[in-house]
């Protein structure tokens, strides 16, 4: 049954639909909205902003980050800490559910205005995915500026073999779907100011006819069939 659910999620991603992914009780205990970035629209951003409410981020496969030449944010902070000493003190070595943050740089496409609108953010993400798909990696700096309003996440090398965050799980799903391995994700927040409960996010999925996945199912499927 879990394999069939992963396959349903893959098909939904290929249709440009949002799916929901719950990581685990032992990790963040959060459900993320997920869409394959090559199909991103202003409507997707609006839904994530209004119905999810967390941080909208775009996750990239580590090989893409290598080709673009973009590092983890912690690497930038470590390098800059030689001049700005406080950055060394800010190093995130005490994340309760993880060893290292997946955050990278933030970008806007150079043809956006402020970069924050639904239209601007979806345009930036769409154009990034197109650039990657066309392997125009040397044009990255020509087309985009930083800082911006699209937060990039760098997936760990080996994906779910080495890290089981939403970044790695959703990029693995895109890879398994044969899509450009870039996803846009957003945590679902509840009205109580906490992460939306598993039962609430399941109800949301049922109400909106969305595929709902447990992270464990993605990890097992990927390791069994793609490694």
PDB file of C-alpha atoms in Angstrom:
ATOM      1  CA  UNK A   1       0.000   0.000   0.000  1.00  0.00           C
ATOM      2  CA  UNK A   2       2.825   2.427   0.868  1.00  0.00           C
ATOM      3  CA  UNK A   3       4.497   1.791  -2.519  1.00  0.00           C
ATOM      4  CA  UNK A   4       1.237   2.563  -4.296  1.00  0.00           C
ATOM      5  CA  UNK A   5       0.927   5.795  -2.349  1.00  0.00           C
ATOM      6  CA  UNK A   6       4.440   6.877  -3.378  1.00  0.00           C
ATOM      7  CA  UNK A   7       3.570   6.063  -6.994  1.00  0.00           C
ATOM      8  CA  UNK A   8       0.370   8.118  -6.683  1.00  0.00           C
ATOM      9  CA  UNK A   9       2.465  11.021  -5.362  1.00  0.00           C
ATOM     10  CA  UNK A  10       4.891  10.710  -8.282  1.00  0.00           C
ATOM     11  CA  UNK A  11       2.004  10.825 -10.761  1.00  0.00           C
ATOM     12  CA  UNK A  12       0.507  13.845  -8.973  1.00  0.00           C
ATOM     13  CA  UNK A  13       3.823  15.708  -9.121  1.00  0.00           C
ATOM     14  CA  UNK A  14       4.068  14.975 -12.842  1.00  0.00           C
ATOM     15  CA  UNK A  15       0.619  16.558 -13.263  1.00  0.00           C
ATOM     16  CA  UNK A  16       1.804  19.701 -11.484  1.00  0.00           C
ATOM     17  CA  UNK A  17      -0.315  19.061  -8.384  1.00  0.00           C
ATOM     18  CA  UNK A  18       0.481  19.860  -4.769  1.00  0.00           C
ATOM     19  CA  UNK A  19       1.078  16.856  -2.522  1.00  0.00           C
ATOM     20  CA  UNK A  20       1.531  16.728   1.264  1.00  0.00           C
ATOM     21  CA  UNK A  21       4.548  15.080   2.920  1.00  0.00           C
ATOM     22  CA  UNK A  22       4.825  14.406   6.668  1.00  0.00           C
ATOM     23  CA  UNK A  23       8.411  13.780   7.759  1.00  0.00           C
ATOM     24  CA  UNK A  24       8.161  11.816  11.046  1.00  0.00           C
ATOM     25  CA  UNK A  25       7.232  12.069  14.711  1.00  0.00           C
ATOM     26  CA  UNK A  26      10.934  11.773  15.591  1.00  0.00           C
ATOM     27  CA  UNK A  27      12.074  14.644  13.363  1.00  0.00           C
ATOM     28  CA  UNK A  28      10.246  17.972  12.836  1.00  0.00           C
ATOM     29  CA  UNK A  29       6.786  16.423  13.090  1.00  0.00           C
ATOM     30  CA  UNK A  30       5.685  18.686  10.238  1.00  0.00           C
ATOM     31  CA  UNK A  31       3.726  18.335   7.022  1.00  0.00           C
ATOM     32  CA  UNK A  32       4.925  20.250   3.976  1.00  0.00           C
ATOM     33  CA  UNK A  33       3.056  21.228   0.854  1.00  0.00           C
ATOM     34  CA  UNK A  34       5.159  20.169  -2.119  1.00  0.00           C
ATOM     35  CA  UNK A  35       5.080  20.937  -5.846  1.00  0.00           C
ATOM     36  CA  UNK A  36       7.542  20.112  -8.627  1.00  0.00           C
ATOM     37  CA  UNK A  37       9.163  23.461  -9.361  1.00  0.00           C
ATOM     38  CA  UNK A  38       9.007  23.106 -13.146  1.00  0.00           C
ATOM     39  CA  UNK A  39       5.216  23.380 -12.862  1.00  0.00           C
ATOM     40  CA  UNK A  40       5.102  26.229 -10.317  1.00  0.00           C
ATOM     41  CA  UNK A  41       2.404  28.894 -10.769  1.00  0.00           C
ATOM     42  CA  UNK A  42       1.353  32.005  -8.823  1.00  0.00           C
ATOM     43  CA  UNK A  43      -1.636  29.912  -7.651  1.00  0.00           C
ATOM     44  CA  UNK A  44       0.699  27.373  -6.034  1.00  0.00           C
ATOM     45  CA  UNK A  45       2.511  30.162  -4.161  1.00  0.00           C
ATOM     46  CA  UNK A  46      -0.808  31.673  -3.086  1.00  0.00           C
ATOM     47  CA  UNK A  47      -2.064  28.328  -1.765  1.00  0.00           C
ATOM     48  CA  UNK A  48       1.162  27.753   0.166  1.00  0.00           C
ATOM     49  CA  UNK A  49       1.102  31.272   1.569  1.00  0.00           C
ATOM     50  CA  UNK A  50      -2.548  31.178   2.653  1.00  0.00           C
ATOM     51  CA  UNK A  51      -3.197  27.522   3.504  1.00  0.00           C
ATOM     52  CA  UNK A  52       0.254  26.391   4.681  1.00  0.00           C
ATOM     53  CA  UNK A  53       1.728  29.601   6.105  1.00  0.00           C
ATOM     54  CA  UNK A  54       5.267  28.409   6.740  1.00  0.00           C
ATOM     55  CA  UNK A  55       8.435  29.344   4.895  1.00  0.00           C
ATOM     56  CA  UNK A  56       8.214  28.853   1.131  1.00  0.00           C
ATOM     57  CA  UNK A  57      11.526  27.380  -0.055  1.00  0.00           C
ATOM     58  CA  UNK A  58      12.893  25.780  -3.206  1.00  0.00           C
ATOM     59  CA  UNK A  59      14.953  22.611  -2.761  1.00  0.00           C
ATOM     60  CA  UNK A  60      17.641  21.612  -5.255  1.00  0.00           C
ATOM     61  CA  UNK A  61      19.562  18.404  -5.842  1.00  0.00           C
ATOM     62  CA  UNK A  62      23.169  18.647  -4.636  1.00  0.00           C
ATOM     63  CA  UNK A  63      24.476  18.025  -8.177  1.00  0.00           C
ATOM     64  CA  UNK A  64      22.536  21.084  -9.387  1.00  0.00           C
ATOM     65  CA  UNK A  65      24.031  23.185  -6.583  1.00  0.00           C
ATOM     66  CA  UNK A  66      27.502  22.013  -7.580  1.00  0.00           C
ATOM     67  CA  UNK A  67      26.832  22.965 -11.207  1.00  0.00           C
ATOM     68  CA  UNK A  68      25.474  26.395 -10.208  1.00  0.00           C
ATOM     69  CA  UNK A  69      28.295  26.916  -7.714  1.00  0.00           C
ATOM     70  CA  UNK A  70      26.064  27.672  -4.710  1.00  0.00           C
ATOM     71  CA  UNK A  71      27.074  26.585  -1.193  1.00  0.00           C
ATOM     72  CA  UNK A  72      25.305  25.914   2.070  1.00  0.00           C
ATOM     73  CA  UNK A  73      24.612  29.144   3.956  1.00  0.00           C
ATOM     74  CA  UNK A  74      26.672  27.861   6.901  1.00  0.00           C
ATOM     75  CA  UNK A  75      29.701  27.706   4.589  1.00  0.00           C
ATOM     76  CA  UNK A  76      29.185  31.348   3.619  1.00  0.00           C
ATOM     77  CA  UNK A  77      28.853  32.349   7.277  1.00  0.00           C
ATOM     78  CA  UNK A  78      31.987  30.430   8.230  1.00  0.00           C
ATOM     79  CA  UNK A  79      34.000  32.134   5.494  1.00  0.00           C
ATOM     80  CA  UNK A  80      32.615  35.585   6.356  1.00  0.00           C
ATOM     81  CA  UNK A  81      33.230  35.024  10.086  1.00  0.00           C
ATOM     82  CA  UNK A  82      36.911  35.747   9.460  1.00  0.00           C
ATOM     83  CA  UNK A  83      35.866  39.389   9.209  1.00  0.00           C
ATOM     84  CA  UNK A  84      32.537  39.380  11.072  1.00  0.00           C
ATOM     85  CA  UNK A  85      33.322  37.458  14.261  1.00  0.00           C
ATOM     86  CA  UNK A  86      29.726  37.232  15.492  1.00  0.00           C
ATOM     87  CA  UNK A  87      28.891  34.886  12.607  1.00  0.00           C
ATOM     88  CA  UNK A  88      31.032  32.176  14.193  1.00  0.00           C
ATOM     89  CA  UNK A  89      28.919  32.403  17.352  1.00  0.00           C
ATOM     90  CA  UNK A  90      25.758  32.049  15.257  1.00  0.00           C
ATOM     91  CA  UNK A  91      26.756  28.663  13.798  1.00  0.00           C
ATOM     92  CA  UNK A  92      23.700  26.325  14.026  1.00  0.00           C
ATOM     93  CA  UNK A  93      25.402  23.446  15.841  1.00  0.00           C
ATOM     94  CA  UNK A  94      22.498  22.870  18.207  1.00  0.00           C
ATOM     95  CA  UNK A  95      19.583  22.087  15.851  1.00  0.00           C
ATOM     96  CA  UNK A  96      17.570  19.581  17.915  1.00  0.00           C
ATOM     97  CA  UNK A  97      16.468  17.434  14.961  1.00  0.00           C
ATOM     98  CA  UNK A  98      19.447  17.676  12.611  1.00  0.00           C
ATOM     99  CA  UNK A  99      23.203  18.104  12.247  1.00  0.00           C
ATOM    100  CA  UNK A 100      23.263  20.746   9.529  1.00  0.00           C
ATOM    101  CA  UNK A 101      20.814  23.206   8.005  1.00  0.00           C
ATOM    102  CA  UNK A 102      20.037  22.812   4.309  1.00  0.00           C
ATOM    103  CA  UNK A 103      19.668  26.576   3.766  1.00  0.00           C
ATOM    104  CA  UNK A 104      21.602  28.086   0.857  1.00  0.00           C
ATOM    105  CA  UNK A 105      21.329  31.562  -0.698  1.00  0.00           C
ATOM    106  CA  UNK A 106      18.211  33.608  -1.545  1.00  0.00           C
ATOM    107  CA  UNK A 107      17.506  34.857  -5.068  1.00  0.00           C
ATOM    108  CA  UNK A 108      15.226  36.946  -7.285  1.00  0.00           C
ATOM    109  CA  UNK A 109      15.113  36.806 -11.062  1.00  0.00           C
ATOM    110  CA  UNK A 110      16.458  40.063 -12.476  1.00  0.00           C
ATOM    111  CA  UNK A 111      13.171  40.662 -14.331  1.00  0.00           C
ATOM    112  CA  UNK A 112      11.106  40.700 -11.114  1.00  0.00           C
ATOM    113  CA  UNK A 113      10.179  43.904  -9.275  1.00  0.00           C
ATOM    114  CA  UNK A 114      10.224  43.451  -5.484  1.00  0.00           C
ATOM    115  CA  UNK A 115      10.429  39.674  -5.855  1.00  0.00           C
ATOM    116  CA  UNK A 116       7.926  38.873  -3.069  1.00  0.00           C
ATOM    117  CA  UNK A 117       4.634  38.728  -4.972  1.00  0.00           C
ATOM    118  CA  UNK A 118       3.118  35.376  -5.921  1.00  0.00           C
ATOM    119  CA  UNK A 119       3.819  36.207  -9.552  1.00  0.00           C
ATOM    120  CA  UNK A 120       7.430  37.252  -8.883  1.00  0.00           C
ATOM    121  CA  UNK A 121       8.291  34.249  -6.735  1.00  0.00           C
ATOM    122  CA  UNK A 122       6.771  31.735  -9.131  1.00  0.00           C
ATOM    123  CA  UNK A 123       8.564  33.460 -12.024  1.00  0.00           C
ATOM    124  CA  UNK A 124      11.926  33.247 -10.233  1.00  0.00           C
ATOM    125  CA  UNK A 125      11.411  29.552  -9.424  1.00  0.00           C
ATOM    126  CA  UNK A 126      10.171  28.702 -12.923  1.00  0.00           C
ATOM    127  CA  UNK A 127      13.088  30.475 -14.593  1.00  0.00           C
ATOM    128  CA  UNK A 128      15.594  28.791 -12.261  1.00  0.00           C
ATOM    129  CA  UNK A 129      14.183  25.377 -13.152  1.00  0.00           C
ATOM    130  CA  UNK A 130      14.267  26.196 -16.863  1.00  0.00           C
ATOM    131  CA  UNK A 131      17.904  27.321 -16.612  1.00  0.00           C
ATOM    132  CA  UNK A 132      18.822  24.050 -14.871  1.00  0.00           C
ATOM    133  CA  UNK A 133      16.854  21.889 -17.304  1.00  0.00           C
ATOM    134  CA  UNK A 134      18.617  23.602 -20.222  1.00  0.00           C
ATOM    135  CA  UNK A 135      21.964  23.242 -18.384  1.00  0.00           C
ATOM    136  CA  UNK A 136      22.716  26.957 -18.756  1.00  0.00           C
ATOM    137  CA  UNK A 137      24.548  26.997 -15.437  1.00  0.00           C
ATOM    138  CA  UNK A 138      26.951  29.756 -16.502  1.00  0.00           C
ATOM    139  CA  UNK A 139      23.982  32.115 -16.954  1.00  0.00           C
ATOM    140  CA  UNK A 140      22.908  31.872 -13.290  1.00  0.00           C
ATOM    141  CA  UNK A 141      24.521  35.162 -12.247  1.00  0.00           C
ATOM    142  CA  UNK A 142      23.327  36.919 -15.376  1.00  0.00           C
ATOM    143  CA  UNK A 143      19.658  35.996 -14.818  1.00  0.00           C
ATOM    144  CA  UNK A 144      19.391  36.154 -11.010  1.00  0.00           C
ATOM    145  CA  UNK A 145      20.374  38.470  -8.173  1.00  0.00           C
ATOM    146  CA  UNK A 146      20.976  37.783  -4.486  1.00  0.00           C
ATOM    147  CA  UNK A 147      19.707  38.381  -1.868  1.00  0.00           C
ATOM    148  CA  UNK A 148      16.122  37.811  -2.928  1.00  0.00           C
ATOM    149  CA  UNK A 149      12.783  36.376  -1.893  1.00  0.00           C
ATOM    150  CA  UNK A 150      13.154  32.772  -3.069  1.00  0.00           C
ATOM    151  CA  UNK A 151      14.959  30.748  -0.412  1.00  0.00           C
ATOM    152  CA  UNK A 152      17.097  27.971  -1.867  1.00  0.00           C
ATOM    153  CA  UNK A 153      17.745  24.727  -0.004  1.00  0.00           C
ATOM    154  CA  UNK A 154      20.653  22.461  -0.889  1.00  0.00           C
ATOM    155  CA  UNK A 155      19.819  18.759  -0.648  1.00  0.00           C
ATOM    156  CA  UNK A 156      22.409  16.558   1.004  1.00  0.00           C
ATOM    157  CA  UNK A 157      24.595  14.433  -1.265  1.00  0.00           C
ATOM    158  CA  UNK A 158      23.017  10.981  -1.554  1.00  0.00           C
ATOM    159  CA  UNK A 159      19.606  12.453  -0.665  1.00  0.00           C
ATOM    160  CA  UNK A 160      17.658  10.295   1.822  1.00  0.00           C
ATOM    161  CA  UNK A 161      20.600   7.924   2.302  1.00  0.00           C
ATOM    162  CA  UNK A 162      22.326  10.613   4.334  1.00  0.00           C
ATOM    163  CA  UNK A 163      19.587  13.012   5.482  1.00  0.00           C
ATOM    164  CA  UNK A 164      15.835  12.551   5.867  1.00  0.00           C
ATOM    165  CA  UNK A 165      14.554  16.116   5.701  1.00  0.00           C
ATOM    166  CA  UNK A 166      11.770  17.438   3.482  1.00  0.00           C
ATOM    167  CA  UNK A 167      14.506  18.835   1.234  1.00  0.00           C
ATOM    168  CA  UNK A 168      15.921  15.389   0.457  1.00  0.00           C
ATOM    169  CA  UNK A 169      12.609  13.503   0.430  1.00  0.00           C
ATOM    170  CA  UNK A 170      10.907  15.838  -2.011  1.00  0.00           C
ATOM    171  CA  UNK A 171      13.902  16.126  -4.334  1.00  0.00           C
ATOM    172  CA  UNK A 172      14.067  12.305  -4.312  1.00  0.00           C
ATOM    173  CA  UNK A 173      10.401  12.200  -5.347  1.00  0.00           C
ATOM    174  CA  UNK A 174      11.049  14.593  -8.239  1.00  0.00           C
ATOM    175  CA  UNK A 175      14.048  12.525  -9.301  1.00  0.00           C
ATOM    176  CA  UNK A 176      11.983   9.326  -9.215  1.00  0.00           C
ATOM    177  CA  UNK A 177       9.306  11.058 -11.289  1.00  0.00           C
ATOM    178  CA  UNK A 178      11.882  11.843 -13.975  1.00  0.00           C
ATOM    179  CA  UNK A 179      11.402  15.571 -13.416  1.00  0.00           C
ATOM    180  CA  UNK A 180      14.015  18.275 -12.930  1.00  0.00           C
ATOM    181  CA  UNK A 181      14.984  17.510  -9.296  1.00  0.00           C
ATOM    182  CA  UNK A 182      13.874  20.824  -7.842  1.00  0.00           C
ATOM    183  CA  UNK A 183      10.843  21.148  -5.563  1.00  0.00           C
ATOM    184  CA  UNK A 184       9.082  24.037  -3.864  1.00  0.00           C
ATOM    185  CA  UNK A 185       7.918  23.286  -0.335  1.00  0.00           C
ATOM    186  CA  UNK A 186       6.176  25.009   2.571  1.00  0.00           C
ATOM    187  CA  UNK A 187       5.439  23.890   6.134  1.00  0.00           C
ATOM    188  CA  UNK A 188       1.788  23.797   7.186  1.00  0.00           C
ATOM    189  CA  UNK A 189       1.129  25.903  10.278  1.00  0.00           C
ATOM    190  CA  UNK A 190      -1.920  25.724  12.544  1.00  0.00           C
ATOM    191  CA  UNK A 191      -4.041  28.551  13.945  1.00  0.00           C
ATOM    192  CA  UNK A 192      -2.489  27.889  17.367  1.00  0.00           C
ATOM    193  CA  UNK A 193       0.905  29.099  16.127  1.00  0.00           C
ATOM    194  CA  UNK A 194       2.376  25.593  16.087  1.00  0.00           C
ATOM    195  CA  UNK A 195       2.954  23.155  13.246  1.00  0.00           C
ATOM    196  CA  UNK A 196      -0.392  21.873  11.993  1.00  0.00           C
ATOM    197  CA  UNK A 197      -1.112  18.480  13.520  1.00  0.00           C
ATOM    198  CA  UNK A 198      -0.928  15.306  11.491  1.00  0.00           C
ATOM    199  CA  UNK A 199      -4.670  14.770  11.846  1.00  0.00           C
ATOM    200  CA  UNK A 200      -5.414  18.303  10.589  1.00  0.00           C
ATOM    201  CA  UNK A 201      -3.130  17.981   7.574  1.00  0.00           C
ATOM    202  CA  UNK A 202      -4.706  14.619   6.713  1.00  0.00           C
ATOM    203  CA  UNK A 203      -8.137  16.256   6.818  1.00  0.00           C
ATOM    204  CA  UNK A 204      -6.852  19.043   4.553  1.00  0.00           C
ATOM    205  CA  UNK A 205      -5.554  16.449   2.089  1.00  0.00           C
ATOM    206  CA  UNK A 206      -8.911  14.633   2.076  1.00  0.00           C
ATOM    207  CA  UNK A 207     -10.878  17.863   1.668  1.00  0.00           C
ATOM    208  CA  UNK A 208      -8.768  19.006  -1.297  1.00  0.00           C
ATOM    209  CA  UNK A 209      -8.205  15.523  -2.771  1.00  0.00           C
ATOM    210  CA  UNK A 210      -4.417  15.703  -2.375  1.00  0.00           C
ATOM    211  CA  UNK A 211      -1.984  12.796  -2.027  1.00  0.00           C
ATOM    212  CA  UNK A 212      -0.660  12.484   1.541  1.00  0.00           C
ATOM    213  CA  UNK A 213       2.653  10.734   2.181  1.00  0.00           C
ATOM    214  CA  UNK A 214       4.693   9.675   5.190  1.00  0.00           C
ATOM    215  CA  UNK A 215       8.407  10.360   4.863  1.00  0.00           C
ATOM    216  CA  UNK A 216       9.265   6.776   5.788  1.00  0.00           C
ATOM    217  CA  UNK A 217       7.440   5.536   2.682  1.00  0.00           C
ATOM    218  CA  UNK A 218       9.484   7.827   0.415  1.00  0.00           C
ATOM    219  CA  UNK A 219      12.766   6.795   2.041  1.00  0.00           C
ATOM    220  CA  UNK A 220      12.024   3.059   1.807  1.00  0.00           C
ATOM    221  CA  UNK A 221      10.807   3.312  -1.796  1.00  0.00           C
ATOM    222  CA  UNK A 222      13.845   5.321  -2.895  1.00  0.00           C
ATOM    223  CA  UNK A 223      16.377   3.052  -1.185  1.00  0.00           C
ATOM    224  CA  UNK A 224      14.653  -0.078  -2.480  1.00  0.00           C
ATOM    225  CA  UNK A 225      14.111   0.912  -6.105  1.00  0.00           C
ATOM    226  CA  UNK A 226      16.569   3.702  -6.912  1.00  0.00           C
ATOM    227  CA  UNK A 227      19.751   2.684  -5.117  1.00  0.00           C
TER     228      UNK A 227
END
